[in-house]
Amino acid sequence: DAGVIQSPRHEVTEMGQEVTLRCKPISGHDYLFWYRQTMMRGLELLIYFNNNVPIDDSGMPEDRFSAKMPNASFSTLKIQPSEPRDSAVYFCASSKPGLAIYEQYFGPGTRLTVT
Amino acid sequence: AQSVTQLDSQVPVFEEAPVELRCNYSSSVSVYLFWYVQYPNQGLQLLLKYLSGSTLVESINGFEAEFNKSQTSFHLRKPSVHISDTAEYFCAVSESIPGGGNKLTFGTGTQLKVEL
């Protein structure tokens, strides 16, 4: 399997612009998680989906952030408008209860820089 | 709510020396514990996990961790580190979520730097 795929790997944008991060989970995985990693706050869970349905978005920092999962093989995390404090590495992870119970498989991350 | 504390943000060690990375957790229910490793510019990879049974768990590359319920700890150890072990290590605790899955709460990470 190709693992969790994220794109782009690097994104540089100006403050105020819209940013869309993309994730393709491992085929057959029921759960998809979005995390943000910063030096100050470490690794934070932003939102997770089960069977394409958002279950808990309490980690989303504010209304500028939104996430969707239109089908089992694709999810987006959108920031509009972006701000310099959004600069971070954003990870997507997926998991499948059962065969690999409790294990989450992480993508390589998207490094976002907002200037 | 569950939480994880990694007291050491950085641990420098010489190659072939032993190392211990500390992790303490807080949970009011049964816990499942994990160590993930992050190499530079990569995502996190599962290193080892404790779900139940033997309190000592091992990874394929020589790391081990021991679940200690009375001390609420899950410290990671390796008797002899290699330069390739240089990475950031995250301890995590899981909690059940609807649908039978789990979500992870991570510690702030410990940067292990192995020097020659």
Coordinates of N, CA and C in Angstrom, one line a residue:
Chain A
D1 N 0.8 -1.2 0.0 CA 0.0 0.0 0.0 C 0.9 1.2 0.0
A2 N 0.4 2.3 -0.6 CA 1.2 3.5 -0.7 C 1.3 4.3 0.6
G3 N 0.5 4.0 1.6 CA 0.5 4.8 2.8 C -0.4 6.0 2.6
V4 N -0.4 6.8 3.7 CA -1.2 8.1 3.6 C -0.5 9.1 2.8
I5 N -1.2 9.7 1.9 CA -0.6 10.6 0.9 C -1.1 12.0 1.2
Q6 N -0.2 13.0 1.3 CA -0.6 14.4 1.5 C 0.0 15.2 0.4
S7 N -0.7 16.2 0.1 CA -0.2 17.2 -0.9 C -0.8 18.6 -0.6
P8 N 0.0 19.6 -0.8 CA 1.4 19.6 -1.2 C 2.3 19.3 0.0
R9 N 3.6 19.0 -0.3 CA 4.5 18.8 0.8 C 4.9 20.1 1.5
H10 N 5.0 21.1 0.7 CA 5.3 22.4 1.2 C 4.4 23.5 0.5
E11 N 4.0 24.4 1.3 CA 3.1 25.5 0.8 C 3.6 26.8 1.5
V12 N 3.8 27.8 0.6 CA 4.2 29.1 1.1 C 3.1 30.0 0.5
T13 N 2.5 30.8 1.4 CA 1.4 31.7 0.9 C 1.5 33.0 1.7
E14 N 0.8 34.0 1.2 CA 0.8 35.3 1.9 C -0.5 35.3 2.8
M15 N -0.3 36.1 3.8 CA -1.4 36.3 4.7 C -2.7 36.8 4.0
G16 N -3.8 36.2 4.4 CA -5.1 36.5 3.7 C -5.5 35.6 2.6
Q17 N -4.5 34.8 2.1 CA -4.9 33.9 1.0 C -5.5 32.6 1.6
E18 N -6.2 31.9 0.7 CA -6.8 30.6 1.1 C -5.8 29.5 0.8
V19 N -5.8 28.6 1.7 CA -4.9 27.5 1.6 C -5.7 26.2 1.7
T20 N -5.4 25.2 0.9 CA -6.1 23.9 0.9 C -5.1 22.8 1.0
L21 N -5.2 22.0 2.0 CA -4.3 20.9 2.2 C -5.1 19.6 1.9
R22 N -4.4 18.7 1.3 CA -5.1 17.5 0.8 C -4.6 16.2 1.4
C23 N -5.4 15.2 1.6 CA -5.0 13.9 2.2 C -5.8 12.8 1.5
K24 N -5.0 11.8 1.2 CA -5.6 10.5 0.8 C -5.3 9.4 1.8
P25 N -6.2 8.9 2.5 CA -5.9 7.9 3.6 C -5.6 6.6 2.9
I26 N -5.2 5.6 3.8 CA -4.9 4.3 3.3 C -6.3 3.6 3.0
S27 N -6.3 2.9 1.9 CA -7.6 2.3 1.4 C -8.1 1.4 2.5
G28 N -9.4 1.5 2.8 CA -10.0 0.7 3.8 C -10.0 1.2 5.2
H29 N -9.3 2.2 5.4 CA -9.3 2.8 6.8 C -10.5 3.6 7.0
D30 N -11.1 3.4 8.2 CA -12.4 4.1 8.5 C -12.2 5.4 9.1
Y31 N -11.1 5.7 9.7 CA -10.9 6.9 10.5 C -9.8 7.8 9.8
L32 N -10.1 9.1 9.8 CA -9.1 10.0 9.3 C -8.9 11.2 10.3
F33 N -7.7 11.5 10.6 CA -7.4 12.5 11.6 C -6.5 13.6 10.9
W34 N -6.8 14.8 11.3 CA -5.9 16.0 11.0 C -5.3 16.5 12.2
Y35 N -3.9 16.6 12.2 CA -3.1 17.2 13.3 C -2.4 18.4 12.8
R36 N -2.0 19.2 13.8 CA -1.1 20.4 13.5 C 0.1 20.3 14.5
Q37 N 1.3 20.5 14.0 CA 2.5 20.4 14.8 C 3.2 21.7 14.7
T38 N 3.4 22.3 15.9 CA 4.2 23.5 16.0 C 5.2 23.4 17.2
M39 N 6.2 24.2 17.2 CA 7.2 24.1 18.3 C 6.5 24.5 19.6
M40 N 5.6 25.5 19.6 CA 5.1 26.0 20.8 C 4.0 25.0 21.4
R41 N 3.2 24.4 20.6 CA 2.1 23.6 21.1 C 2.2 22.1 20.8
G42 N 3.3 21.7 20.2 CA 3.4 20.3 19.9 C 2.4 19.8 18.9
L43 N 2.0 18.6 19.0 CA 1.1 17.9 18.1 C -0.4 18.0 18.6
E44 N -1.2 18.7 17.9 CA -2.6 18.9 18.3 C -3.5 18.2 17.3
L45 N -4.5 17.5 17.8 CA -5.6 17.0 17.0 C -6.6 18.1 16.7
L46 N -6.8 18.3 15.4 CA -7.7 19.3 14.9 C -9.1 18.8 14.8
I47 N -9.2 17.6 14.0 CA -10.5 17.1 13.7 C -10.4 15.6 13.3
Y48 N -11.4 14.8 13.5 CA -11.3 13.5 12.9 C -12.7 13.1 12.3
F49 N -12.6 12.2 11.4 CA -13.7 11.7 10.7 C -13.8 10.2 10.9
N50 N -15.1 9.7 10.9 CA -15.3 8.2 10.9 C -16.3 8.0 9.7
N51 N -15.9 7.1 8.8 CA -16.7 6.8 7.6 C -17.2 8.1 6.9
N52 N -16.2 9.1 6.8 CA -16.4 10.3 6.0 C -17.2 11.4 6.8
V53 N -17.7 11.0 8.0 CA -18.5 12.0 8.8 C -17.6 12.6 9.9
P54 N -17.6 13.9 10.0 CA -16.8 14.6 11.1 C -17.4 14.2 12.4
I55 N -16.6 13.7 13.3 CA -17.1 13.3 14.6 C -16.8 14.3 15.7
D56 N -15.6 14.9 15.7 CA -15.1 15.8 16.7 C -14.2 16.9 16.1
D57 N -14.7 18.1 16.0 CA -13.9 19.2 15.5 C -13.5 20.2 16.6
S58 N -13.5 19.7 17.8 CA -13.3 20.7 18.9 C -11.9 21.2 18.9
G59 N -11.0 20.5 18.2 CA -9.6 21.0 18.1 C -9.3 22.0 17.0
M60 N -10.3 22.3 16.2 CA -10.2 23.3 15.2 C -10.0 24.7 15.8
P61 N -9.0 25.4 15.5 CA -8.7 26.6 16.3 C -9.7 27.7 16.2
E62 N -10.3 27.9 15.0 CA -11.3 28.9 14.8 C -12.0 28.7 13.5
D63 N -12.9 29.6 13.2 CA -13.8 29.4 12.1 C -13.0 29.5 10.7
R64 N -11.9 30.0 10.8 CA -11.1 30.1 9.5 C -10.7 28.8 9.0
F65 N -10.7 27.8 9.9 CA -10.4 26.4 9.5 C -11.6 25.6 9.2
S66 N -11.6 24.8 8.2 CA -12.7 23.9 7.9 C -12.1 22.6 7.2
A67 N -12.8 21.5 7.4 CA -12.3 20.3 6.9 C -13.5 19.5 6.3
K68 N -13.2 18.8 5.2 CA -14.2 18.0 4.6 C -13.7 16.7 4.2
M69 N -14.6 15.7 4.0 CA -14.2 14.4 3.5 C -15.3 13.9 2.6
P70 N -15.3 14.3 1.4 CA -16.4 14.0 0.4 C -16.5 12.5 0.1
N71 N -15.4 11.8 0.3 CA -15.5 10.3 0.0 C -14.4 9.6 0.9
A72 N -14.4 8.3 0.8 CA -13.5 7.6 1.7 C -12.0 7.7 1.3
S73 N -11.7 8.3 0.2 CA -10.4 8.3 -0.3 C -9.8 9.8 -0.3
F74 N -10.5 10.7 0.2 CA -10.0 12.1 0.0 C -10.6 13.0 1.1
S75 N -9.7 13.8 1.7 CA -10.1 14.8 2.7 C -9.3 16.1 2.4
T76 N -9.9 17.2 2.8 CA -9.2 18.5 2.7 C -9.3 19.3 4.0
L77 N -8.3 20.1 4.2 CA -8.3 21.0 5.3 C -8.0 22.4 4.7
K78 N -9.0 23.3 4.9 CA -8.9 24.6 4.3 C -8.7 25.7 5.4
I79 N -7.9 26.6 5.1 CA -7.7 27.8 5.9 C -8.0 29.0 5.1
Q80 N -9.0 29.8 5.6 CA -9.4 31.0 4.8 C -10.0 32.0 5.7
P81 N -9.3 33.2 5.9 CA -8.0 33.5 5.3 C -6.9 33.1 6.2
S82 N -5.8 32.8 5.6 CA -4.6 32.4 6.4 C -3.9 33.5 7.1
E83 N -3.3 33.2 8.2 CA -2.5 34.1 9.0 C -1.2 33.5 9.3
P84 N -0.2 34.4 9.6 CA 1.2 33.9 9.9 C 1.2 32.9 11.0
R85 N 0.3 33.0 12.0 CA 0.3 32.1 13.1 C -0.2 30.7 12.7
D86 N -0.7 30.5 11.5 CA -1.1 29.2 11.0 C 0.1 28.4 10.5
S87 N 1.2 29.0 10.4 CA 2.4 28.4 10.0 C 2.7 27.2 10.9
A88 N 2.8 26.0 10.3 CA 3.0 24.8 11.0 C 3.2 23.6 10.0
V89 N 3.4 22.4 10.6 CA 3.3 21.2 9.8 C 2.0 20.5 10.1
Y90 N 1.2 20.3 9.0 CA -0.1 19.6 9.2 C 0.0 18.2 8.7
F91 N -0.4 17.3 9.6 CA -0.4 15.9 9.3 C -1.8 15.3 9.2
C92 N -1.9 14.4 8.3 CA -3.1 13.6 8.2 C -2.7 12.2 8.6
A93 N -3.6 11.5 9.3 CA -3.4 10.1 9.7 C -4.7 9.3 9.5
S94 N -4.6 8.0 9.3 CA -5.7 7.2 9.2 C -5.6 5.9 10.0
S95 N -6.7 5.3 10.3 CA -6.6 4.1 11.1 C -7.9 3.2 10.8
K96 N -7.7 1.9 11.1 CA -8.8 1.0 10.9 C -8.9 0.1 12.1
P97 N -9.9 0.3 12.9 CA -10.1 -0.6 14.1 C -10.3 -2.0 13.6
G98 N -9.6 -2.9 14.3 CA -9.7 -4.3 13.9 C -8.4 -4.9 13.6
L99 N -8.0 -5.0 12.4 CA -6.7 -5.6 12.0 C -5.5 -4.9 12.6
A100 N -5.6 -3.6 12.6 CA -4.4 -2.8 13.2 C -5.0 -1.9 14.2
I101 N -5.6 -2.6 15.2 CA -6.3 -1.8 16.2 C -5.5 -0.8 16.9
Y102 N -6.1 0.4 17.0 CA -5.5 1.6 17.7 C -4.3 2.2 17.0
E103 N -3.8 1.6 15.9 CA -2.6 2.2 15.3 C -3.1 3.3 14.3
Q104 N -2.4 4.4 14.3 CA -2.6 5.4 13.3 C -1.4 5.5 12.4
Y105 N -1.7 5.7 11.1 CA -0.7 5.8 10.1 C -0.6 7.2 9.6
F106 N 0.5 7.8 9.7 CA 0.7 9.2 9.4 C 1.2 9.4 8.0
G107 N 0.7 10.5 7.4 CA 1.3 10.9 6.2 C 2.6 11.7 6.4
P108 N 3.3 12.2 5.4 CA 4.6 12.9 5.5 C 4.4 14.3 6.0
G109 N 3.2 14.8 5.9 CA 2.9 16.2 6.4 C 3.0 17.2 5.3
T110 N 2.4 18.3 5.5 CA 2.5 19.5 4.7 C 3.0 20.6 5.6
R111 N 4.2 21.2 5.1 CA 4.8 22.3 5.9 C 4.2 23.6 5.3
L112 N 3.4 24.3 6.1 CA 2.8 25.5 5.6 C 3.5 26.7 6.2
T113 N 3.8 27.7 5.4 CA 4.4 28.9 5.8 C 3.6 30.0 5.3
V114 N 3.1 30.9 6.2 CA 2.3 32.0 5.9 C 3.1 33.3 6.2
T115 N 3.3 34.0 5.1 CA 4.1 35.2 5.3 C 3.3 36.5 5.4
Chain B
A1 N -10.1 14.0 31.4 CA -9.3 14.0 30.1 C -8.0 13.4 30.3
Q2 N -7.5 12.7 29.3 CA -6.2 12.1 29.4 C -5.1 13.0 29.0
S3 N -3.9 12.8 29.6 CA -2.8 13.7 29.2 C -1.5 12.9 29.3
V4 N -0.5 13.4 28.6 CA 0.8 12.8 28.6 C 1.9 13.8 28.9
T5 N 2.8 13.5 29.7 CA 3.9 14.4 30.1 C 5.2 13.8 29.7
Q6 N 6.0 14.5 28.9 CA 7.3 14.1 28.6 C 8.2 15.2 29.1
L7 N 8.9 14.9 30.2 CA 9.6 16.0 30.9 C 10.8 16.5 30.2
D8 N 11.5 15.6 29.4 CA 12.7 15.9 28.8 C 12.4 16.4 27.3
S9 N 12.7 17.6 27.0 CA 12.5 18.1 25.6 C 13.7 17.6 24.7
Q10 N 14.9 17.5 25.3 CA 16.0 17.1 24.5 C 16.9 16.1 25.4
V11 N 17.4 15.1 24.7 CA 18.3 14.1 25.4 C 19.4 13.9 24.5
P12 N 20.6 14.4 24.8 CA 21.8 14.1 24.1 C 22.5 12.9 24.7
V13 N 23.0 12.0 23.8 CA 23.6 10.8 24.3 C 24.7 10.4 23.3
F14 N 25.8 9.8 23.8 CA 26.8 9.3 22.9 C 26.4 7.9 22.3
E15 N 26.9 7.7 21.1 CA 26.6 6.4 20.4 C 27.0 5.2 21.3
E16 N 26.3 4.2 21.3 CA 26.5 3.0 22.1 C 26.2 3.1 23.6
A17 N 25.8 4.3 24.0 CA 25.4 4.5 25.4 C 23.9 4.1 25.5
P18 N 23.5 3.8 26.8 CA 22.0 3.5 27.0 C 21.3 4.8 27.1
V19 N 20.0 4.8 26.9 CA 19.1 6.0 27.0 C 17.8 5.6 27.5
E20 N 17.2 6.5 28.2 CA 15.8 6.4 28.7 C 15.1 7.7 28.4
L21 N 13.9 7.6 27.8 CA 13.1 8.7 27.5 C 11.8 8.5 28.4
R22 N 11.6 9.6 29.2 CA 10.5 9.4 30.2 C 9.1 9.8 29.6
C23 N 8.1 9.1 30.1 CA 6.8 9.4 29.7 C 5.9 9.1 30.9
N24 N 5.1 10.0 31.4 CA 4.1 9.8 32.4 C 2.7 10.2 31.8
Y25 N 1.7 9.5 32.2 CA 0.4 9.7 31.7 C -0.6 9.9 32.8
S26 N -1.7 10.5 32.4 CA -2.8 10.7 33.4 C -4.1 10.2 32.7
S27 N -4.8 9.3 33.3 CA -6.0 8.7 32.8 C -6.8 8.1 33.9
S28 N -8.1 8.3 33.7 CA -9.0 7.8 34.7 C -9.6 6.4 34.3
V29 N -9.2 5.9 33.1 CA -9.7 4.6 32.7 C -8.5 3.8 32.2
S30 N -8.8 2.6 31.8 CA -7.7 1.7 31.2 C -7.1 2.4 30.0
V31 N -5.8 2.3 30.0 CA -5.1 3.0 28.9 C -4.4 2.1 27.9
Y32 N -4.2 2.6 26.8 CA -3.4 2.0 25.8 C -2.3 3.1 25.5
L33 N -1.1 2.7 25.4 CA 0.0 3.6 25.3 C 0.9 3.3 24.1
F34 N 1.5 4.3 23.6 CA 2.2 4.2 22.4 C 3.5 5.1 22.4
W35 N 4.5 4.7 21.7 CA 5.6 5.5 21.4 C 5.7 5.6 19.8
Y36 N 5.7 6.9 19.4 CA 5.9 7.1 17.9 C 7.3 7.8 17.8
V37 N 7.9 7.6 16.6 CA 9.1 8.2 16.3 C 9.0 9.1 15.0
Q38 N 9.6 10.2 15.0 CA 9.5 11.1 13.9 C 11.0 11.5 13.5
Y39 N 11.4 11.0 12.3 CA 12.7 11.3 11.7 C 12.5 12.7 11.0
P40 N 13.6 13.4 10.8 CA 13.6 14.7 10.2 C 12.8 14.7 8.9
N41 N 11.9 15.7 8.9 CA 11.1 15.9 7.7 C 10.2 14.7 7.3
Q42 N 9.8 13.9 8.2 CA 8.9 12.8 8.0 C 7.8 12.8 8.9
G43 N 6.8 12.0 8.6 CA 5.6 11.8 9.5 C 6.0 10.9 10.7
L44 N 5.1 10.8 11.6 CA 5.3 9.9 12.7 C 5.1 8.4 12.3
Q45 N 5.9 7.6 12.9 CA 5.8 6.1 12.7 C 5.7 5.5 14.1
L46 N 4.8 4.5 14.1 CA 4.6 3.7 15.4 C 5.9 2.9 15.7
L47 N 6.4 3.1 16.9 CA 7.6 2.4 17.4 C 7.2 1.2 18.2
L48 N 6.3 1.3 19.2 CA 5.8 0.2 19.9 C 4.5 0.6 20.7
K49 N 3.8 -0.4 21.2 CA 2.5 -0.1 21.8 C 2.3 -1.0 23.0
Y50 N 1.6 -0.5 24.0 CA 1.1 -1.4 25.0 C -0.4 -1.4 25.0
L51 N -1.0 -2.5 24.8 CA -2.5 -2.6 24.8 C -3.0 -3.4 26.1
S52 N -2.3 -4.6 26.3 CA -2.6 -5.4 27.4 C -1.5 -6.5 27.5
G53 N -1.6 -7.3 28.6 CA -0.7 -8.4 28.7 C 0.6 -8.0 29.3
S54 N 1.7 -8.5 28.8 CA 3.0 -8.2 29.3 C 3.3 -6.7 29.4
T55 N 3.8 -6.3 30.5 CA 4.0 -4.9 30.7 C 5.3 -4.4 30.0
L56 N 6.1 -5.3 29.5 CA 7.3 -4.9 28.7 C 7.0 -5.2 27.3
V57 N 7.2 -4.2 26.5 CA 6.9 -4.3 25.0 C 8.2 -3.9 24.3
E58 N 8.4 -4.5 23.2 CA 9.7 -4.3 22.4 C 9.4 -3.9 21.0
S59 N 10.3 -3.1 20.4 CA 10.3 -2.8 19.0 C 11.3 -3.6 18.2
I60 N 11.2 -3.6 16.9 CA 12.1 -4.4 16.1 C 13.5 -3.9 16.1
N61 N 13.7 -2.6 16.5 CA 15.0 -2.0 16.4 C 15.6 -1.8 17.8
G62 N 15.3 -2.6 18.7 CA 16.0 -2.6 20.0 C 15.4 -1.8 21.1
F63 N 14.4 -1.0 20.8 CA 13.8 -0.2 21.9 C 12.8 -1.1 22.7
E64 N 12.6 -0.7 23.9 CA 11.6 -1.3 24.8 C 11.0 -0.3 25.7
A65 N 9.8 -0.6 26.1 CA 9.1 0.3 27.1 C 8.4 -0.6 28.1
E66 N 8.3 -0.1 29.3 CA 7.6 -0.8 30.3 C 6.4 0.0 30.9
F67 N 5.3 -0.6 30.8 CA 4.1 0.0 31.4 C 4.1 -0.2 32.9
N68 N 4.0 0.9 33.7 CA 4.0 0.8 35.1 C 2.8 1.5 35.6
K69 N 1.8 0.7 36.0 CA 0.5 1.3 36.3 C 0.6 2.1 37.6
S70 N 1.4 1.6 38.6 CA 1.4 2.3 39.9 C 2.1 3.7 39.8
Q71 N 3.1 3.8 38.9 CA 3.8 5.0 38.6 C 3.2 5.8 37.4
T72 N 2.2 5.3 36.8 CA 1.6 5.9 35.6 C 2.7 6.3 34.6
S73 N 3.6 5.4 34.3 CA 4.7 5.7 33.4 C 4.8 4.7 32.3
F74 N 5.4 5.1 31.3 CA 5.7 4.2 30.1 C 7.0 4.7 29.5
H75 N 8.0 4.5 30.2 CA 9.3 5.0 29.8 C 9.9 4.2 28.6
L76 N 10.6 4.8 27.7 CA 11.2 4.2 26.6 C 12.7 4.0 26.8
R77 N 13.3 2.8 26.5 CA 14.7 2.6 26.8 C 15.3 1.9 25.6
K78 N 16.6 2.1 25.5 CA 17.4 1.3 24.6 C 18.8 1.2 25.2
P79 N 19.3 -0.1 25.3 CA 20.6 -0.3 26.0 C 21.8 0.3 25.2
S80 N 21.7 0.4 23.9 CA 22.8 0.9 23.2 C 22.3 1.6 21.9
V81 N 22.4 2.9 21.9 CA 21.8 3.7 20.8 C 22.8 3.8 19.6
H82 N 22.2 4.0 18.5 CA 23.0 4.2 17.2 C 22.7 5.6 16.7
I83 N 23.6 6.1 15.9 CA 23.5 7.4 15.3 C 22.1 7.5 14.6
S84 N 21.7 6.5 14.0 CA 20.4 6.5 13.2 C 19.2 6.6 14.1
D85 N 19.4 6.5 15.4 CA 18.2 6.7 16.3 C 17.9 8.1 16.6
T86 N 18.7 9.0 16.1 CA 18.5 10.4 16.2 C 17.2 10.8 15.6
A87 N 16.2 11.3 16.4 CA 14.9 11.6 16.0 C 14.1 12.2 17.1
E88 N 12.9 12.5 16.9 CA 12.0 13.0 18.0 C 11.0 11.9 18.3
Y89 N 10.8 11.7 19.6 CA 10.0 10.6 20.1 C 8.8 11.1 20.8
F90 N 7.7 10.6 20.5 CA 6.4 11.0 21.1 C 5.8 9.9 21.8
C91 N 5.4 10.2 23.0 CA 4.6 9.2 23.8 C 3.1 9.6 23.6
A92 N 2.2 8.7 23.6 CA 0.8 9.0 23.3 C -0.1 8.0 24.1
V93 N -1.2 8.5 24.5 CA -2.2 7.7 25.2 C -3.5 7.8 24.4
S94 N -4.2 6.7 24.3 CA -5.4 6.6 23.5 C -6.7 6.6 24.4
E95 N -7.7 7.1 23.8 CA -9.1 6.9 24.4 C -10.0 6.5 23.3
S96 N -11.0 5.8 23.7 CA -12.0 5.3 22.7 C -12.9 6.4 22.2
I97 N -13.3 6.3 21.0 CA -14.1 7.2 20.3 C -15.3 6.5 19.6
P98 N -16.4 7.1 19.3 CA -17.5 6.4 18.7 C -17.1 5.7 17.5
G99 N -17.7 4.5 17.3 CA -17.4 3.7 16.1 C -16.4 2.6 16.4
G100 N -15.8 2.5 17.6 CA -14.9 1.5 17.9 C -13.4 1.9 17.7
G101 N -13.2 3.1 17.3 CA -11.8 3.5 17.1 C -11.2 4.2 18.3
N102 N -10.1 4.9 18.1 CA -9.5 5.6 19.2 C -8.8 6.9 18.7
K103 N -8.7 7.8 19.6 CA -7.9 9.0 19.2 C -6.8 9.1 20.2
L104 N -5.7 9.7 19.8 CA -4.5 9.8 20.5 C -4.2 11.2 21.1
T105 N -3.7 11.2 22.3 CA -3.2 12.5 22.9 C -1.7 12.3 23.0
F106 N -1.0 13.2 22.4 CA 0.4 13.1 22.4 C 1.1 14.0 23.4
G107 N 2.3 13.5 23.9 CA 3.1 14.4 24.7 C 3.8 15.4 23.8
T108 N 4.6 16.3 24.3 CA 5.3 17.3 23.6 C 6.5 16.9 22.9
G109 N 6.9 15.6 23.1 CA 8.0 15.1 22.3 C 9.4 15.2 23.0
T110 N 10.3 14.3 22.8 CA 11.6 14.3 23.3 C 12.6 14.2 22.1
Q111 N 13.4 15.1 21.9 CA 14.4 15.1 20.8 C 15.6 14.3 21.3
L112 N 15.8 13.1 20.7 CA 17.0 12.3 21.0 C 18.1 12.6 20.0
K113 N 19.2 13.1 20.5 CA 20.4 13.4 19.6 C 21.5 12.5 20.0
V114 N 21.9 11.6 19.1 CA 23.0 10.7 19.3 C 24.2 11.2 18.7
E115 N 25.3 11.3 19.5 CA 26.5 11.9 19.0 C 27.6 10.9 19.0
L116 N 28.6 11.1 18.1 CA 29.7 10.2 18.0 C 30.7 10.4 19.1

